[in-house]
Amino acid sequence: MVRVQFLGHAAFAVFRSEGQVVLVDPWFTHNPSASAKAEDFARVDQVLLTHDHDDHLGDTVEICRRTGATLVAVFETAERLGADGLQVEPMSIGGGIDVDGMRINMVNAQHSSGEGHPAGFVVEVDGKNLYFAGDTGLFRDMKTIAELWELDLAVLPTGDRFTMGPAHAARAVEWLKAKHVIPCHYGTFPIILPDAREFIRLVGDRAQVHALAAGETLELE
């Protein structure tokens, strides 16, 4: 069983069956929607960083230094933070690595970044395939992702302006064919959409949509 906890904005924790903890884009400090603090996580095994914008990089450095977690990030960011003493696994889009009994695949994202290329991740863990899209617009390679992996979960931004809005995110659900979907990257700032209601309406019965409140968890058995 894998448990995926929404921590606010675009931050997530993946709790594995044997106790390992993976964080994705752990922004807690100054995050108005955060349900946790960085220090709440005594154990973190890996941190997956989709890109280096502040609302995703967040507390990554502090968490990795305190817990000894390995940072998995695009080459340029991993190189910079590795030079500061973090344990890193650099990657580029199209590559995959085997870490701690799971397969981490870096896939494309259409966004911007201060360094390197923004990315998403498909994580093959404990018999489940989890897609964290990161910040992205809709792109046709999502169809390729669906061809390569049978997705149990897709985590998609739906807040518009900086990422997909509801209509494009609903089309992504159609292309990705994931069993479960968690919307994110909405409601944090006034200039993005306040909720996921329109996205849920547009998806209809094509997937099980879980609009989690910060702190809530989805269990995948």
mmCIF file of N, CA and C in Angstrom, residues 18-142:
data_model
loop_
_atom_site.group_PDB
_atom_site.id
_atom_site.type_symbol
_atom_site.label_atom_id
_atom_site.label_comp_id
_atom_site.label_asym_id
_atom_site.label_seq_id
_atom_site.Cartn_x
_atom_site.Cartn_y
_atom_site.Cartn_z
ATOM 1 N N GLU A 18 7.073 0.116 3.601
ATOM 2 C CA GLU A 18 8.123 -0.265 4.550
ATOM 3 C C GLU A 18 8.632 0.917 5.359
ATOM 4 N N GLY A 19 7.924 2.044 5.309
ATOM 5 C CA GLY A 19 8.248 3.167 6.178
ATOM 6 C C GLY A 19 9.013 4.307 5.547
ATOM 7 N N GLN A 20 9.499 4.126 4.321
ATOM 8 C CA GLN A 20 10.231 5.215 3.683
ATOM 9 C C GLN A 20 9.287 6.370 3.354
ATOM 10 N N VAL A 21 9.867 7.571 3.336
ATOM 11 C CA VAL A 21 9.091 8.790 3.080
ATOM 12 C C VAL A 21 9.732 9.557 1.926
ATOM 13 N N VAL A 22 8.923 9.895 0.947
ATOM 14 C CA VAL A 22 9.365 10.681 -0.203
ATOM 15 C C VAL A 22 8.561 11.977 -0.219
ATOM 16 N N LEU A 23 9.239 13.104 -0.293
ATOM 17 C CA LEU A 23 8.564 14.399 -0.415
ATOM 18 C C LEU A 23 8.703 14.920 -1.839
ATOM 19 N N VAL A 24 7.666 15.572 -2.315
ATOM 20 C CA VAL A 24 7.675 16.197 -3.635
ATOM 21 C C VAL A 24 7.414 17.689 -3.459
ATOM 22 N N ASP A 25 8.340 18.512 -3.963
ATOM 23 C CA ASP A 25 8.199 19.979 -3.936
ATOM 24 C C ASP A 25 7.776 20.498 -2.557
ATOM 25 N N PRO A 26 8.604 20.266 -1.540
ATOM 26 C CA PRO A 26 8.188 20.544 -0.149
ATOM 27 C C PRO A 26 8.301 22.012 0.257
ATOM 28 N N TRP A 27 7.326 22.793 -0.130
ATOM 29 C CA TRP A 27 7.268 24.205 0.280
ATOM 30 C C TRP A 27 6.312 24.333 1.462
ATOM 31 N N PHE A 28 6.864 24.654 2.628
ATOM 32 C CA PHE A 28 6.072 24.824 3.846
ATOM 33 C C PHE A 28 6.183 26.241 4.411
ATOM 34 N N THR A 29 7.406 26.744 4.545
ATOM 35 C CA THR A 29 7.630 28.058 5.139
ATOM 36 C C THR A 29 7.043 29.148 4.240
ATOM 37 N N HIS A 30 6.193 29.992 4.819
ATOM 38 C CA HIS A 30 5.508 31.075 4.100
ATOM 39 C C HIS A 30 4.485 30.559 3.081
ATOM 40 N N ASN A 31 4.120 29.302 3.178
ATOM 41 C CA ASN A 31 3.068 28.749 2.317
ATOM 42 C C ASN A 31 1.735 28.886 3.048
ATOM 43 N N PRO A 32 0.843 29.753 2.584
ATOM 44 C CA PRO A 32 -0.412 29.976 3.318
ATOM 45 C C PRO A 32 -1.340 28.770 3.341
ATOM 46 N N SER A 33 -1.112 27.804 2.466
ATOM 47 C CA SER A 33 -1.977 26.625 2.440
ATOM 48 C C SER A 33 -1.327 25.388 3.045
ATOM 49 N N ALA A 34 -0.135 25.526 3.611
ATOM 50 C CA ALA A 34 0.588 24.357 4.125
ATOM 51 C C ALA A 34 -0.101 23.767 5.344
ATOM 52 N N SER A 35 -0.135 22.447 5.394
ATOM 53 C CA SER A 35 -0.716 21.736 6.537
ATOM 54 C C SER A 35 0.351 21.220 7.486
ATOM 55 N N ALA A 36 1.617 21.448 7.166
ATOM 56 C CA ALA A 36 2.714 20.909 7.972
ATOM 57 C C ALA A 36 3.865 21.899 7.966
ATOM 58 N N LYS A 37 4.834 21.625 8.810
ATOM 59 C CA LYS A 37 6.089 22.360 8.829
ATOM 60 C C LYS A 37 7.211 21.407 8.448
ATOM 61 N N ALA A 38 8.299 21.964 7.974
ATOM 62 C CA ALA A 38 9.418 21.116 7.568
ATOM 63 C C ALA A 38 9.875 20.217 8.705
ATOM 64 N N GLU A 39 9.890 20.760 9.922
ATOM 65 C CA GLU A 39 10.390 19.990 11.065
ATOM 66 C C GLU A 39 9.445 18.872 11.487
ATOM 67 N N ASP A 40 8.236 18.840 10.933
ATOM 68 C CA ASP A 40 7.321 17.741 11.241
ATOM 69 C C ASP A 40 7.812 16.418 10.670
ATOM 70 N N PHE A 41 8.718 16.484 9.706
ATOM 71 C CA PHE A 41 9.207 15.273 9.050
ATOM 72 C C PHE A 41 10.580 14.906 9.605
ATOM 73 N N ALA A 42 10.575 13.981 10.564
ATOM 74 C CA ALA A 42 11.834 13.533 11.159
ATOM 75 C C ALA A 42 12.595 12.615 10.215
ATOM 76 N N ARG A 43 11.850 11.865 9.411
ATOM 77 C CA ARG A 43 12.473 10.981 8.430
ATOM 78 C C ARG A 43 12.019 11.380 7.036
ATOM 79 N N VAL A 44 12.974 11.617 6.172
ATOM 80 C CA VAL A 44 12.713 11.803 4.749
ATOM 81 C C VAL A 44 13.826 11.077 4.009
ATOM 82 N N ASP A 45 13.456 10.227 3.085
ATOM 83 C CA ASP A 45 14.453 9.448 2.355
ATOM 84 C C ASP A 45 14.847 10.095 1.032
ATOM 85 N N GLN A 46 13.870 10.629 0.320
ATOM 86 C CA GLN A 46 14.138 11.327 -0.935
ATOM 87 C C GLN A 46 13.249 12.561 -1.033
ATOM 88 N N VAL A 47 13.779 13.580 -1.695
ATOM 89 C CA VAL A 47 12.999 14.763 -2.068
ATOM 90 C C VAL A 47 13.046 14.873 -3.587
ATOM 91 N N LEU A 48 11.887 14.889 -4.220
ATOM 92 C CA LEU A 48 11.797 15.057 -5.663
ATOM 93 C C LEU A 48 11.417 16.504 -5.950
ATOM 94 N N LEU A 49 12.245 17.177 -6.725
ATOM 95 C CA LEU A 49 12.034 18.594 -7.028
ATOM 96 C C LEU A 49 11.754 18.754 -8.515
ATOM 97 N N THR A 50 10.575 19.282 -8.846
ATOM 98 C CA THR A 50 10.207 19.414 -10.253
ATOM 99 C C THR A 50 10.883 20.601 -10.927
ATOM 100 N N HIS A 51 11.101 21.688 -10.186
ATOM 101 C CA HIS A 51 11.801 22.854 -10.718
ATOM 102 C C HIS A 51 12.122 23.787 -9.556
ATOM 103 N N ASP A 52 12.891 24.841 -9.847
ATOM 104 C CA ASP A 52 13.479 25.613 -8.752
ATOM 105 C C ASP A 52 12.713 26.877 -8.378
ATOM 106 N N HIS A 53 11.478 27.052 -8.834
ATOM 107 C CA HIS A 53 10.694 28.199 -8.363
ATOM 108 C C HIS A 53 10.472 28.084 -6.855
ATOM 109 N N ASP A 54 10.389 29.243 -6.194
ATOM 110 C CA ASP A 54 10.347 29.256 -4.729
ATOM 111 C C ASP A 54 9.196 28.446 -4.153
ATOM 112 N N ASP A 55 8.049 28.420 -4.855
ATOM 113 C CA ASP A 55 6.898 27.703 -4.313
ATOM 114 C C ASP A 55 6.990 26.187 -4.517
ATOM 115 N N HIS A 56 8.136 25.728 -5.001
ATOM 116 C CA HIS A 56 8.393 24.290 -5.144
ATOM 117 C C HIS A 56 9.703 23.908 -4.453
ATOM 118 N N LEU A 57 10.742 24.712 -4.660
ATOM 119 C CA LEU A 57 12.006 24.481 -3.952
ATOM 120 C C LEU A 57 11.805 24.595 -2.449
ATOM 121 N N GLY A 58 11.116 25.656 -2.043
ATOM 122 C CA GLY A 58 10.673 25.787 -0.660
ATOM 123 C C GLY A 58 11.703 25.427 0.390
ATOM 124 N N ASP A 59 11.388 24.397 1.178
ATOM 125 C CA ASP A 59 12.225 23.974 2.307
ATOM 126 C C ASP A 59 13.142 22.805 1.965
ATOM 127 N N THR A 60 13.366 22.589 0.673
ATOM 128 C CA THR A 60 14.143 21.431 0.235
ATOM 129 C C THR A 60 15.513 21.364 0.889
ATOM 130 N N VAL A 61 16.244 22.456 0.872
ATOM 131 C CA VAL A 61 17.623 22.430 1.375
ATOM 132 C C VAL A 61 17.650 22.112 2.862
ATOM 133 N N GLU A 62 16.797 22.765 3.637
ATOM 134 C CA GLU A 62 16.768 22.516 5.086
ATOM 135 C C GLU A 62 16.406 21.068 5.382
ATOM 136 N N ILE A 63 15.432 20.533 4.677
ATOM 137 C CA ILE A 63 15.000 19.156 4.922
ATOM 138 C C ILE A 63 16.105 18.172 4.577
ATOM 139 N N CYS A 64 16.742 18.360 3.436
ATOM 140 C CA CYS A 64 17.806 17.437 3.031
ATOM 141 C C CYS A 64 18.988 17.492 3.990
ATOM 142 N N ARG A 65 19.352 18.684 4.437
ATOM 143 C CA ARG A 65 20.472 18.793 5.375
ATOM 144 C C ARG A 65 20.143 18.154 6.716
ATOM 145 N N ARG A 66 18.943 18.353 7.194
ATOM 146 C CA ARG A 66 18.577 17.855 8.522
ATOM 147 C C ARG A 66 18.366 16.348 8.539
ATOM 148 N N THR A 67 17.768 15.816 7.495
ATOM 149 C CA THR A 67 17.406 14.394 7.499
ATOM 150 C C THR A 67 18.378 13.512 6.732
ATOM 151 N N GLY A 68 19.235 14.125 5.914
ATOM 152 C CA GLY A 68 20.113 13.332 5.063
ATOM 153 C C GLY A 68 19.423 12.798 3.823
ATOM 154 N N ALA A 69 18.247 13.325 3.509
ATOM 155 C CA ALA A 69 17.501 12.872 2.333
ATOM 156 C C ALA A 69 18.280 13.159 1.055
ATOM 157 N N THR A 70 18.091 12.308 0.076
ATOM 158 C CA THR A 70 18.682 12.497 -1.241
ATOM 159 C C THR A 70 17.773 13.374 -2.090
ATOM 160 N N LEU A 71 18.340 14.405 -2.692
ATOM 161 C CA LEU A 71 17.591 15.277 -3.586
ATOM 162 C C LEU A 71 17.661 14.733 -5.006
ATOM 163 N N VAL A 72 16.513 14.524 -5.610
ATOM 164 C CA VAL A 72 16.421 14.113 -7.009
ATOM 165 C C VAL A 72 15.907 15.311 -7.797
ATOM 166 N N ALA A 73 16.723 15.807 -8.723
ATOM 167 C CA ALA A 73 16.369 17.037 -9.434
ATOM 168 C C ALA A 73 17.072 17.069 -10.775
ATOM 169 N N VAL A 74 16.639 17.996 -11.632
ATOM 170 C CA VAL A 74 17.285 18.182 -12.916
ATOM 171 C C VAL A 74 18.762 18.514 -12.699
ATOM 172 N N PHE A 75 19.596 18.164 -13.665
ATOM 173 C CA PHE A 75 21.046 18.208 -13.496
ATOM 174 C C PHE A 75 21.546 19.528 -12.931
ATOM 175 N N GLU A 76 21.128 20.653 -13.505
ATOM 176 C CA GLU A 76 21.688 21.943 -13.107
ATOM 177 C C GLU A 76 21.398 22.267 -11.646
ATOM 178 N N THR A 77 20.181 22.003 -11.198
ATOM 179 C CA THR A 77 19.827 22.263 -9.803
ATOM 180 C C THR A 77 20.544 21.299 -8.876
ATOM 181 N N ALA A 78 20.601 20.037 -9.260
ATOM 182 C CA ALA A 78 21.302 19.047 -8.436
ATOM 183 C C ALA A 78 22.782 19.384 -8.322
ATOM 184 N N GLU A 79 23.378 19.838 -9.411
ATOM 185 C CA GLU A 79 24.797 20.194 -9.387
ATOM 186 C C GLU A 79 25.042 21.364 -8.427
ATOM 187 N N ARG A 80 24.189 22.381 -8.493
ATOM 188 C CA ARG A 80 24.371 23.552 -7.625
ATOM 189 C C ARG A 80 24.195 23.189 -6.158
ATOM 190 N N LEU A 81 23.134 22.457 -5.832
ATOM 191 C CA LEU A 81 22.874 22.135 -4.434
ATOM 192 C C LEU A 81 23.792 21.031 -3.931
ATOM 193 N N GLY A 82 24.239 20.179 -4.824
ATOM 194 C CA GLY A 82 25.233 19.184 -4.430
ATOM 195 C C GLY A 82 26.545 19.830 -4.030
ATOM 196 N N ALA A 83 26.896 20.933 -4.692
ATOM 197 C CA ALA A 83 28.114 21.659 -4.337
ATOM 198 C C ALA A 83 28.012 22.286 -2.960
ATOM 199 N N ASP A 84 26.775 22.471 -2.475
ATOM 200 C CA ASP A 84 26.556 23.004 -1.127
ATOM 201 C C ASP A 84 26.492 21.908 -0.075
ATOM 202 N N GLY A 85 26.743 20.674 -0.487
ATOM 203 C CA GLY A 85 26.835 19.588 0.480
ATOM 204 C C GLY A 85 25.656 18.644 0.532
ATOM 205 N N LEU A 86 24.624 18.873 -0.285
ATOM 206 C CA LEU A 86 23.494 17.955 -0.279
ATOM 207 C C LEU A 86 23.840 16.680 -1.036
ATOM 208 N N GLN A 87 23.235 15.588 -0.618
ATOM 209 C CA GLN A 87 23.342 14.335 -1.359
ATOM 210 C C GLN A 87 22.341 14.399 -2.501
ATOM 211 N N VAL A 88 22.808 14.229 -3.728
ATOM 212 C CA VAL A 88 21.940 14.469 -4.876
ATOM 213 C C VAL A 88 21.978 13.309 -5.865
ATOM 214 N N GLU A 89 20.887 13.196 -6.606
ATOM 215 C CA GLU A 89 20.782 12.315 -7.766
ATOM 216 C C GLU A 89 20.364 13.192 -8.942
ATOM 217 N N PRO A 90 21.324 13.628 -9.776
ATOM 218 C CA PRO A 90 20.974 14.469 -10.921
ATOM 219 C C PRO A 90 20.315 13.648 -12.021
ATOM 220 N N MET A 91 19.364 14.268 -12.705
ATOM 221 C CA MET A 91 18.653 13.600 -13.786
ATOM 222 C C MET A 91 18.393 14.583 -14.922
ATOM 223 N N SER A 92 17.976 14.039 -16.045
ATOM 224 C CA SER A 92 17.451 14.839 -17.146
ATOM 225 C C SER A 92 16.221 14.146 -17.705
ATOM 226 N N ILE A 93 15.432 14.894 -18.431
ATOM 227 C CA ILE A 93 14.171 14.375 -18.960
ATOM 228 C C ILE A 93 14.433 13.190 -19.882
ATOM 229 N N GLY A 94 13.665 12.144 -19.682
ATOM 230 C CA GLY A 94 13.832 10.911 -20.439
ATOM 231 C C GLY A 94 14.610 9.857 -19.696
ATOM 232 N N GLY A 95 15.283 10.254 -18.618
ATOM 233 C CA GLY A 95 16.077 9.315 -17.841
ATOM 234 C C GLY A 95 15.307 8.724 -16.679
ATOM 235 N N GLY A 96 15.850 7.648 -16.153
ATOM 236 C CA GLY A 96 15.283 7.004 -14.976
ATOM 237 C C GLY A 96 16.389 6.509 -14.069
ATOM 238 N N ILE A 97 16.111 6.429 -12.785
ATOM 239 C CA ILE A 97 17.077 5.910 -11.823
ATOM 240 C C ILE A 97 16.364 4.967 -10.864
ATOM 241 N N ASP A 98 17.119 4.020 -10.349
ATOM 242 C CA ASP A 98 16.615 3.102 -9.333
ATOM 243 C C ASP A 98 17.168 3.537 -7.984
ATOM 244 N N VAL A 99 16.274 3.884 -7.080
ATOM 245 C CA VAL A 99 16.657 4.387 -5.767
ATOM 246 C C VAL A 99 15.808 3.707 -4.708
ATOM 247 N N ASP A 100 16.448 3.028 -3.774
ATOM 248 C CA ASP A 100 15.741 2.518 -2.596
ATOM 249 C C ASP A 100 14.535 1.653 -2.972
ATOM 250 N N GLY A 101 14.712 0.833 -3.999
ATOM 251 C CA GLY A 101 13.649 -0.086 -4.376
ATOM 252 C C GLY A 101 12.532 0.508 -5.200
ATOM 253 N N MET A 102 12.701 1.721 -5.683
ATOM 254 C CA MET A 102 11.696 2.311 -6.574
ATOM 255 C C MET A 102 12.381 2.857 -7.812
ATOM 256 N N ARG A 103 11.613 3.032 -8.861
ATOM 257 C CA ARG A 103 12.098 3.585 -10.117
ATOM 258 C C ARG A 103 11.546 4.994 -10.266
ATOM 259 N N ILE A 104 12.444 5.958 -10.431
ATOM 260 C CA ILE A 104 12.052 7.354 -10.606
ATOM 261 C C ILE A 104 12.365 7.751 -12.041
ATOM 262 N N ASN A 105 11.348 8.149 -12.772
ATOM 263 C CA ASN A 105 11.484 8.550 -14.168
ATOM 264 C C ASN A 105 11.191 10.041 -14.293
ATOM 265 N N MET A 106 12.097 10.767 -14.931
ATOM 266 C CA MET A 106 11.888 12.198 -15.140
ATOM 267 C C MET A 106 11.266 12.415 -16.514
ATOM 268 N N VAL A 107 10.137 13.110 -16.534
ATOM 269 C CA VAL A 107 9.411 13.338 -17.786
ATOM 270 C C VAL A 107 9.229 14.831 -18.022
ATOM 271 N N ASN A 108 8.770 15.151 -19.186
ATOM 272 C CA ASN A 108 8.674 16.541 -19.612
ATOM 273 C C ASN A 108 7.618 17.319 -18.825
ATOM 274 N N ALA A 109 7.817 18.624 -18.740
ATOM 275 C CA ALA A 109 6.807 19.570 -18.266
ATOM 276 C C ALA A 109 6.983 20.853 -19.067
ATOM 277 N N GLN A 110 5.897 21.532 -19.337
ATOM 278 C CA GLN A 110 5.939 22.779 -20.097
ATOM 279 C C GLN A 110 5.689 23.941 -19.140
ATOM 280 N N HIS A 111 6.779 24.571 -18.724
ATOM 281 C CA HIS A 111 6.702 25.635 -17.729
ATOM 282 C C HIS A 111 7.966 26.464 -17.877
ATOM 283 N N SER A 112 8.391 27.137 -16.831
ATOM 284 C CA SER A 112 9.654 27.863 -16.815
ATOM 285 C C SER A 112 10.415 27.479 -15.560
ATOM 286 N N SER A 113 11.686 27.862 -15.528
ATOM 287 C CA SER A 113 12.514 27.538 -14.372
ATOM 288 C C SER A 113 13.715 28.460 -14.373
ATOM 289 N N GLY A 114 14.246 28.742 -13.186
ATOM 290 C CA GLY A 114 15.418 29.593 -13.102
ATOM 291 C C GLY A 114 16.664 28.936 -13.655
ATOM 292 N N GLU A 115 16.727 27.609 -13.538
ATOM 293 C CA GLU A 115 17.870 26.862 -14.062
ATOM 294 C C GLU A 115 17.390 25.487 -14.508
ATOM 295 N N GLY A 116 17.984 24.991 -15.567
ATOM 296 C CA GLY A 116 17.574 23.696 -16.066
ATOM 297 C C GLY A 116 16.166 23.733 -16.627
ATOM 298 N N HIS A 117 15.660 22.562 -16.939
ATOM 299 C CA HIS A 117 14.329 22.443 -17.536
ATOM 300 C C HIS A 117 13.349 21.954 -16.482
ATOM 301 N N PRO A 118 12.160 22.538 -16.396
ATOM 302 C CA PRO A 118 11.158 22.001 -15.475
ATOM 303 C C PRO A 118 10.787 20.584 -15.881
ATOM 304 N N ALA A 119 10.328 19.813 -14.908
ATOM 305 C CA ALA A 119 10.098 18.395 -15.158
ATOM 306 C C ALA A 119 8.909 17.890 -14.361
ATOM 307 N N GLY A 120 8.474 16.709 -14.722
ATOM 308 C CA GLY A 120 7.555 15.924 -13.915
ATOM 309 C C GLY A 120 8.232 14.611 -13.569
ATOM 310 N N PHE A 121 7.577 13.814 -12.745
ATOM 311 C CA PHE A 121 8.118 12.511 -12.364
ATOM 312 C C PHE A 121 7.037 11.446 -12.484
ATOM 313 N N VAL A 122 7.417 10.289 -13.003
ATOM 314 C CA VAL A 122 6.620 9.080 -12.845
ATOM 315 C C VAL A 122 7.393 8.176 -11.895
ATOM 316 N N VAL A 123 6.789 7.898 -10.756
ATOM 317 C CA VAL A 123 7.446 7.108 -9.713
ATOM 318 C C VAL A 123 6.797 5.732 -9.671
ATOM 319 N N GLU A 124 7.606 4.708 -9.911
ATOM 320 C CA GLU A 124 7.149 3.324 -9.819
ATOM 321 C C GLU A 124 7.526 2.822 -8.426
ATOM 322 N N VAL A 125 6.535 2.686 -7.563
ATOM 323 C CA VAL A 125 6.827 2.418 -6.162
ATOM 324 C C VAL A 125 5.801 1.455 -5.586
ATOM 325 N N ASP A 126 6.290 0.394 -4.968
ATOM 326 C CA ASP A 126 5.430 -0.570 -4.266
ATOM 327 C C ASP A 126 4.248 -1.016 -5.125
ATOM 328 N N GLY A 127 4.522 -1.279 -6.398
ATOM 329 C CA GLY A 127 3.497 -1.787 -7.295
ATOM 330 C C GLY A 127 2.561 -0.748 -7.869
ATOM 331 N N LYS A 128 2.817 0.536 -7.622
ATOM 332 C CA LYS A 128 1.966 1.615 -8.121
ATOM 333 C C LYS A 128 2.786 2.563 -8.997
ATOM 334 N N ASN A 129 2.114 3.168 -9.968
ATOM 335 C CA ASN A 129 2.725 4.178 -10.826
ATOM 336 C C ASN A 129 2.087 5.532 -10.530
ATOM 337 N N LEU A 130 2.898 6.449 -10.008
ATOM 338 C CA LEU A 130 2.424 7.765 -9.581
ATOM 339 C C LEU A 130 3.032 8.833 -10.484
ATOM 340 N N TYR A 131 2.196 9.657 -11.076
ATOM 341 C CA TYR A 131 2.658 10.735 -11.942
ATOM 342 C C TYR A 131 2.461 12.074 -11.252
ATOM 343 N N PHE A 132 3.580 12.755 -10.984
ATOM 344 C CA PHE A 132 3.561 14.115 -10.457
ATOM 345 C C PHE A 132 3.936 15.038 -11.616
ATOM 346 N N ALA A 133 2.961 15.766 -12.129
ATOM 347 C CA ALA A 133 3.177 16.539 -13.352
ATOM 348 C C ALA A 133 4.046 17.761 -13.126
ATOM 349 N N GLY A 134 4.159 18.245 -11.879
ATOM 350 C CA GLY A 134 4.814 19.519 -11.646
ATOM 351 C C GLY A 134 3.969 20.640 -12.228
ATOM 352 N N ASP A 135 4.547 21.812 -12.336
ATOM 353 C CA ASP A 135 3.853 22.926 -12.979
ATOM 354 C C ASP A 135 3.956 22.730 -14.485
ATOM 355 N N THR A 136 2.834 22.693 -15.164
ATOM 356 C CA THR A 136 2.894 22.446 -16.603
ATOM 357 C C THR A 136 1.623 22.895 -17.294
ATOM 358 N N GLY A 137 1.768 23.184 -18.572
ATOM 359 C CA GLY A 137 0.629 23.285 -19.454
ATOM 360 C C GLY A 137 0.340 21.920 -20.053
ATOM 361 N N LEU A 138 -0.730 21.853 -20.792
ATOM 362 C CA LEU A 138 -1.088 20.625 -21.494
ATOM 363 C C LEU A 138 -0.103 20.386 -22.634
ATOM 364 N N PHE A 139 0.356 19.151 -22.792
ATOM 365 C CA PHE A 139 1.236 18.821 -23.908
ATOM 366 C C PHE A 139 0.960 17.391 -24.365
ATOM 367 N N ARG A 140 1.154 17.154 -25.654
ATOM 368 C CA ARG A 140 0.724 15.890 -26.237
ATOM 369 C C ARG A 140 1.546 14.693 -25.775
ATOM 370 N N ASP A 141 2.735 14.918 -25.246
ATOM 371 C CA ASP A 141 3.515 13.795 -24.724
ATOM 372 C C ASP A 141 2.842 13.141 -23.522
ATOM 373 N N MET A 142 1.815 13.768 -22.969
ATOM 374 C CA MET A 142 1.039 13.080 -21.934
ATOM 375 C C MET A 142 0.436 11.784 -22.476
#
